[in-house]
Amino acid sequence: MKLKTIIIGSGFSSLSASCYLAQAGYDVTILEKNATVGGRARQLKKDGFTFDLGPSWYWMPDVFERFFSDFNTKPSDFYHLEKLNPAYEVYFGKNDSIRIEDTLEKICAAFEEEEQGSSAKLRKFIANAEDNYNVAIKDLVYKPGVSPLELVNAKTIKKIGQFFSNIKRDVRKEFKNDRLIKILEFPVLFLGAKPSDTPSFYSFMNYADFGLGTWHPDGGMYSIIQAMETLAKRLGVTIKTNENVIKIDIEDKEAKKVITENGEYHADIVLSGADYHHSETLLDEKYRQYSENYWQKKTFAPSSLLFYVGFDKKIENVSHHTLFFDVDFDAHAHVIYDNASWPKEPLFYANFPSMTDASAAPAGKEAGFFLIPIAPGLEDTPALREQYFDIIMSRFEELTQQNITKHIIFKESFCVNDFVKEYNSYKGNAYGMANTLLQTAFLRPNLKSKKVSNLYFTGQLTVPGPGVPPALISGKLVAELITKHQPNTHESTI
């Protein structure tokens, strides 16, 4: 008999796990609360415009290749990738920006123009980052976080000091130019913590940036979700949308069924790829591993105020990915991580997918995605959203020297309240739990419940951490744990 496996949620980690489990012969059903699959990586279509609602950066292409190769396929079987040049652009003032291009040689030239002698330092920094990347990918991130011994081998022992220093200290030891410092500290924001709280080892994100580059899949990040959905169904996974789970029923310390607003699903195994905190609220309190106090003490990655805007003209003087670092980086980080409040002068990010991908907007028009990182749990009102939209539009127009507000066809917003409503996100966080020293590997919430024998978790609040590539890996790791602890008696023919 195939073991009946119920997966809650249909984001990257859930879809990943479903593919591995179906391949191993399990009977897999995904229950998704929303009308479409993808979790935070859903899509918005309006008036001929198409937006990725969530992730918009395609980094670490090797992780995607490894995922698809596990099923004897490759990304190009499902979607076309284009390497962006420039990868992104960073604004520091009016008509004052630096473009990060598509090769390390070009990036070194840009650094040297900013700070004499910095190109040699950058090569050395990236060489170490590449070494860290190879150790991370080959020796660390594909480990399930069940023991501290996973971190110990001949390669990682040599890196031990890098877990007790931090990115901010390392960058500023080598570079003095504030603009270059901001560019080098930027990638670790994907890990959800300040550079001063992120271990030096995570410089591997700089290699992901400068070494591997930034890519765009035709049709946006949702193309990956569609590819994974296709693959999952091909492997025999059943996907049910509009199935909001309200309880996981436990008997004798075993999950017996998953109850939705529409009915009940018998389960031999339950895996939740939904928000970890929310997933535990689906259990009676005695079966929860982590208290409310535990969650309150953890460092969460930011939430976001997002705007999806349709323009009736093409936007000038920007790149596909454009960062606006013309205000105090540290001051904004302070109100995210240290003193949760709305920033007076917010950093922000703008993404114009239609500059690369014609399918994102009608001819002659532009799709614009704007993001302000904010602390989770903040007050979220329509008035605050409008206030901050006006702030960033004014800055955008001043910095890029063009008028765009009068060319807005429509705008949609998404913020803390929506993250809670749509994704049951703890405090409305956007990216999960930060990868700080004390929230790394085995110190993160467990993939396997310690109180319910056949209950598992996956996603950005557990191992290995926030981001799309880690989500793919998380699905693989939890599937391996399930096959180890809940072996399927049915031999797969796939």
mmCIF file of C-alpha atoms in Angstrom, residues 218-367:
data_model
loop_
_atom_site.group_PDB
_atom_site.id
_atom_site.type_symbol
_atom_site.label_atom_id
_atom_site.label_comp_id
_atom_site.label_asym_id
_atom_site.label_seq_id
_atom_site.Cartn_x
_atom_site.Cartn_y
_atom_site.Cartn_z
ATOM 1 C CA ASP A 218 10.383 34.132 -19.219
ATOM 2 C CA GLY A 219 6.965 34.718 -17.698
ATOM 3 C CA GLY A 220 8.509 35.601 -14.337
ATOM 4 C CA MET A 221 9.150 33.526 -11.224
ATOM 5 C CA TYR A 222 5.690 32.026 -11.514
ATOM 6 C CA SER A 223 7.004 30.062 -14.501
ATOM 7 C CA ILE A 224 9.007 27.999 -12.005
ATOM 8 C CA ILE A 225 5.886 27.330 -9.942
ATOM 9 C CA GLN A 226 4.076 26.236 -13.097
ATOM 10 C CA ALA A 227 6.995 23.990 -14.029
ATOM 11 C CA MET A 228 6.999 22.364 -10.601
ATOM 12 C CA GLU A 229 3.214 21.959 -10.687
ATOM 13 C CA THR A 230 3.500 20.240 -14.073
ATOM 14 C CA LEU A 231 6.262 17.987 -12.794
ATOM 15 C CA ALA A 232 4.353 17.135 -9.620
ATOM 16 C CA LYS A 233 1.219 16.164 -11.544
ATOM 17 C CA ARG A 234 3.325 14.149 -13.976
ATOM 18 C CA LEU A 235 4.653 12.224 -10.967
ATOM 19 C CA GLY A 236 1.113 11.558 -9.727
ATOM 20 C CA VAL A 237 0.579 14.328 -7.153
ATOM 21 C CA THR A 238 -3.016 15.459 -6.591
ATOM 22 C CA ILE A 239 -3.395 19.216 -6.008
ATOM 23 C CA LYS A 240 -6.553 20.656 -4.471
ATOM 24 C CA THR A 241 -6.998 24.448 -4.253
ATOM 25 C CA ASN A 242 -9.502 26.419 -2.135
ATOM 26 C CA GLU A 243 -8.897 23.914 0.680
ATOM 27 C CA ASN A 244 -8.236 25.908 3.832
ATOM 28 C CA VAL A 245 -6.919 23.600 6.561
ATOM 29 C CA ILE A 246 -8.417 24.294 9.992
ATOM 30 C CA LYS A 247 -7.105 21.362 12.056
ATOM 31 C CA ILE A 248 -4.641 18.478 12.137
ATOM 32 C CA ASP A 249 -6.317 15.685 14.085
ATOM 33 C CA ILE A 250 -4.004 13.693 16.389
ATOM 34 C CA GLU A 251 -4.668 10.311 18.008
ATOM 35 C CA ASP A 252 -2.086 8.484 20.116
ATOM 36 C CA LYS A 253 0.598 10.956 19.042
ATOM 37 C CA GLU A 254 -0.072 10.287 15.365
ATOM 38 C CA ALA A 255 -1.602 12.641 12.811
ATOM 39 C CA LYS A 256 -4.638 10.769 11.546
ATOM 40 C CA LYS A 257 -6.413 13.302 9.366
ATOM 41 C CA VAL A 258 -6.331 16.842 8.074
ATOM 42 C CA ILE A 259 -9.574 18.783 8.364
ATOM 43 C CA THR A 260 -10.386 21.613 5.957
ATOM 44 C CA GLU A 261 -13.362 23.929 5.667
ATOM 45 C CA ASN A 262 -14.675 21.537 3.005
ATOM 46 C CA GLY A 263 -14.016 18.116 4.469
ATOM 47 C CA GLU A 264 -11.547 15.623 5.937
ATOM 48 C CA TYR A 265 -8.500 13.873 4.492
ATOM 49 C CA HIS A 266 -7.120 10.670 5.984
ATOM 50 C CA ALA A 267 -3.350 10.748 6.362
ATOM 51 C CA ASP A 268 -0.551 8.313 7.083
ATOM 52 C CA ILE A 269 1.869 11.255 6.960
ATOM 53 C CA VAL A 270 1.231 15.003 7.293
ATOM 54 C CA LEU A 271 3.682 17.587 5.994
ATOM 55 C CA SER A 272 3.043 21.300 6.406
ATOM 56 C CA GLY A 273 4.689 23.781 4.091
ATOM 57 C CA ALA A 274 2.492 26.532 5.497
ATOM 58 C CA ASP A 275 3.859 29.058 7.990
ATOM 59 C CA TYR A 276 5.408 26.972 10.793
ATOM 60 C CA HIS A 277 3.850 28.996 13.627
ATOM 61 C CA HIS A 278 0.420 28.780 12.000
ATOM 62 C CA SER A 279 0.864 25.072 11.328
ATOM 63 C CA GLU A 280 1.342 24.413 15.028
ATOM 64 C CA THR A 281 -1.846 26.333 15.857
ATOM 65 C CA LEU A 282 -3.670 23.638 13.846
ATOM 66 C CA LEU A 283 -2.663 21.212 16.604
ATOM 67 C CA ASP A 284 -4.002 20.878 20.113
ATOM 68 C CA GLU A 285 -1.621 22.764 22.378
ATOM 69 C CA LYS A 286 -0.049 19.676 23.947
ATOM 70 C CA TYR A 287 1.268 18.609 20.529
ATOM 71 C CA ARG A 288 2.971 21.918 19.737
ATOM 72 C CA GLN A 289 6.766 21.976 19.966
ATOM 73 C CA TYR A 290 7.229 25.718 20.313
ATOM 74 C CA SER A 291 5.504 28.186 22.634
ATOM 75 C CA GLU A 292 4.327 31.671 21.756
ATOM 76 C CA ASN A 293 7.222 32.942 23.842
ATOM 77 C CA TYR A 294 9.636 30.989 21.624
ATOM 78 C CA TRP A 295 8.344 32.659 18.466
ATOM 79 C CA GLN A 296 8.312 36.119 20.036
ATOM 80 C CA LYS A 297 12.003 35.848 20.897
ATOM 81 C CA LYS A 298 13.109 34.846 17.406
ATOM 82 C CA THR A 299 14.562 37.234 14.831
ATOM 83 C CA PHE A 300 12.238 37.325 11.861
ATOM 84 C CA ALA A 301 13.073 38.528 8.407
ATOM 85 C CA PRO A 302 11.249 41.695 7.343
ATOM 86 C CA SER A 303 7.744 42.087 6.124
ATOM 87 C CA SER A 304 7.196 44.285 3.081
ATOM 88 C CA LEU A 305 4.974 46.983 1.713
ATOM 89 C CA LEU A 306 4.536 46.107 -1.948
ATOM 90 C CA PHE A 307 3.007 47.994 -4.831
ATOM 91 C CA TYR A 308 2.136 46.557 -8.248
ATOM 92 C CA VAL A 309 1.751 49.407 -10.706
ATOM 93 C CA GLY A 310 0.732 49.580 -14.342
ATOM 94 C CA PHE A 311 2.166 52.543 -16.292
ATOM 95 C CA ASP A 312 0.943 53.805 -19.657
ATOM 96 C CA LYS A 313 4.499 54.547 -20.860
ATOM 97 C CA LYS A 314 7.990 53.039 -20.711
ATOM 98 C CA ILE A 315 10.054 54.040 -17.662
ATOM 99 C CA GLU A 316 13.504 55.537 -18.242
ATOM 100 C CA ASN A 317 16.839 55.683 -16.389
ATOM 101 C CA VAL A 318 16.335 52.436 -14.472
ATOM 102 C CA SER A 319 17.147 48.743 -14.884
ATOM 103 C CA HIS A 320 15.018 45.611 -14.541
ATOM 104 C CA HIS A 321 16.092 45.445 -10.861
ATOM 105 C CA THR A 322 16.818 48.849 -9.293
ATOM 106 C CA LEU A 323 17.710 49.540 -5.650
ATOM 107 C CA PHE A 324 17.385 52.947 -4.024
ATOM 108 C CA PHE A 325 20.052 53.393 -1.342
ATOM 109 C CA ASP A 326 20.040 57.200 -1.282
ATOM 110 C CA VAL A 327 19.111 57.306 2.423
ATOM 111 C CA ASP A 328 20.688 55.933 5.599
ATOM 112 C CA PHE A 329 20.966 52.142 5.264
ATOM 113 C CA ASP A 330 21.649 51.598 8.989
ATOM 114 C CA ALA A 331 18.777 53.820 10.109
ATOM 115 C CA HIS A 332 16.304 51.805 8.047
ATOM 116 C CA ALA A 333 17.753 48.512 9.341
ATOM 117 C CA HIS A 334 17.400 49.825 12.910
ATOM 118 C CA VAL A 335 13.629 50.311 12.592
ATOM 119 C CA ILE A 336 13.251 46.837 11.110
ATOM 120 C CA TYR A 337 15.290 44.837 13.609
ATOM 121 C CA ASP A 338 15.887 46.921 16.738
ATOM 122 C CA ASN A 339 13.000 49.354 17.166
ATOM 123 C CA ALA A 340 10.079 48.119 15.114
ATOM 124 C CA SER A 341 8.463 51.141 13.505
ATOM 125 C CA TRP A 342 7.756 52.659 10.120
ATOM 126 C CA PRO A 343 10.940 54.170 8.603
ATOM 127 C CA LYS A 344 11.113 57.942 8.194
ATOM 128 C CA GLU A 345 13.236 57.612 5.064
ATOM 129 C CA PRO A 346 12.769 54.147 3.581
ATOM 130 C CA LEU A 347 15.126 52.273 1.326
ATOM 131 C CA PHE A 348 13.173 50.717 -1.496
ATOM 132 C CA TYR A 349 13.473 48.402 -4.477
ATOM 133 C CA ALA A 350 11.851 48.656 -7.898
ATOM 134 C CA ASN A 351 11.468 45.882 -10.434
ATOM 135 C CA PHE A 352 10.382 46.422 -14.054
ATOM 136 C CA PRO A 353 9.977 42.929 -15.533
ATOM 137 C CA SER A 354 8.556 44.303 -18.802
ATOM 138 C CA MET A 355 12.001 45.756 -19.596
ATOM 139 C CA THR A 356 13.156 42.163 -20.135
ATOM 140 C CA ASP A 357 9.954 40.239 -20.689
ATOM 141 C CA ALA A 358 7.422 41.564 -23.199
ATOM 142 C CA SER A 359 4.703 39.353 -21.715
ATOM 143 C CA ALA A 360 4.695 41.403 -18.484
ATOM 144 C CA ALA A 361 2.966 44.469 -19.980
ATOM 145 C CA PRO A 362 1.111 45.601 -23.115
ATOM 146 C CA ALA A 363 3.260 47.158 -25.853
ATOM 147 C CA GLY A 364 4.548 50.614 -24.957
ATOM 148 C CA LYS A 365 3.598 50.203 -21.298
ATOM 149 C CA GLU A 366 5.536 49.196 -18.177
ATOM 150 C CA ALA A 367 4.896 46.906 -15.218
#
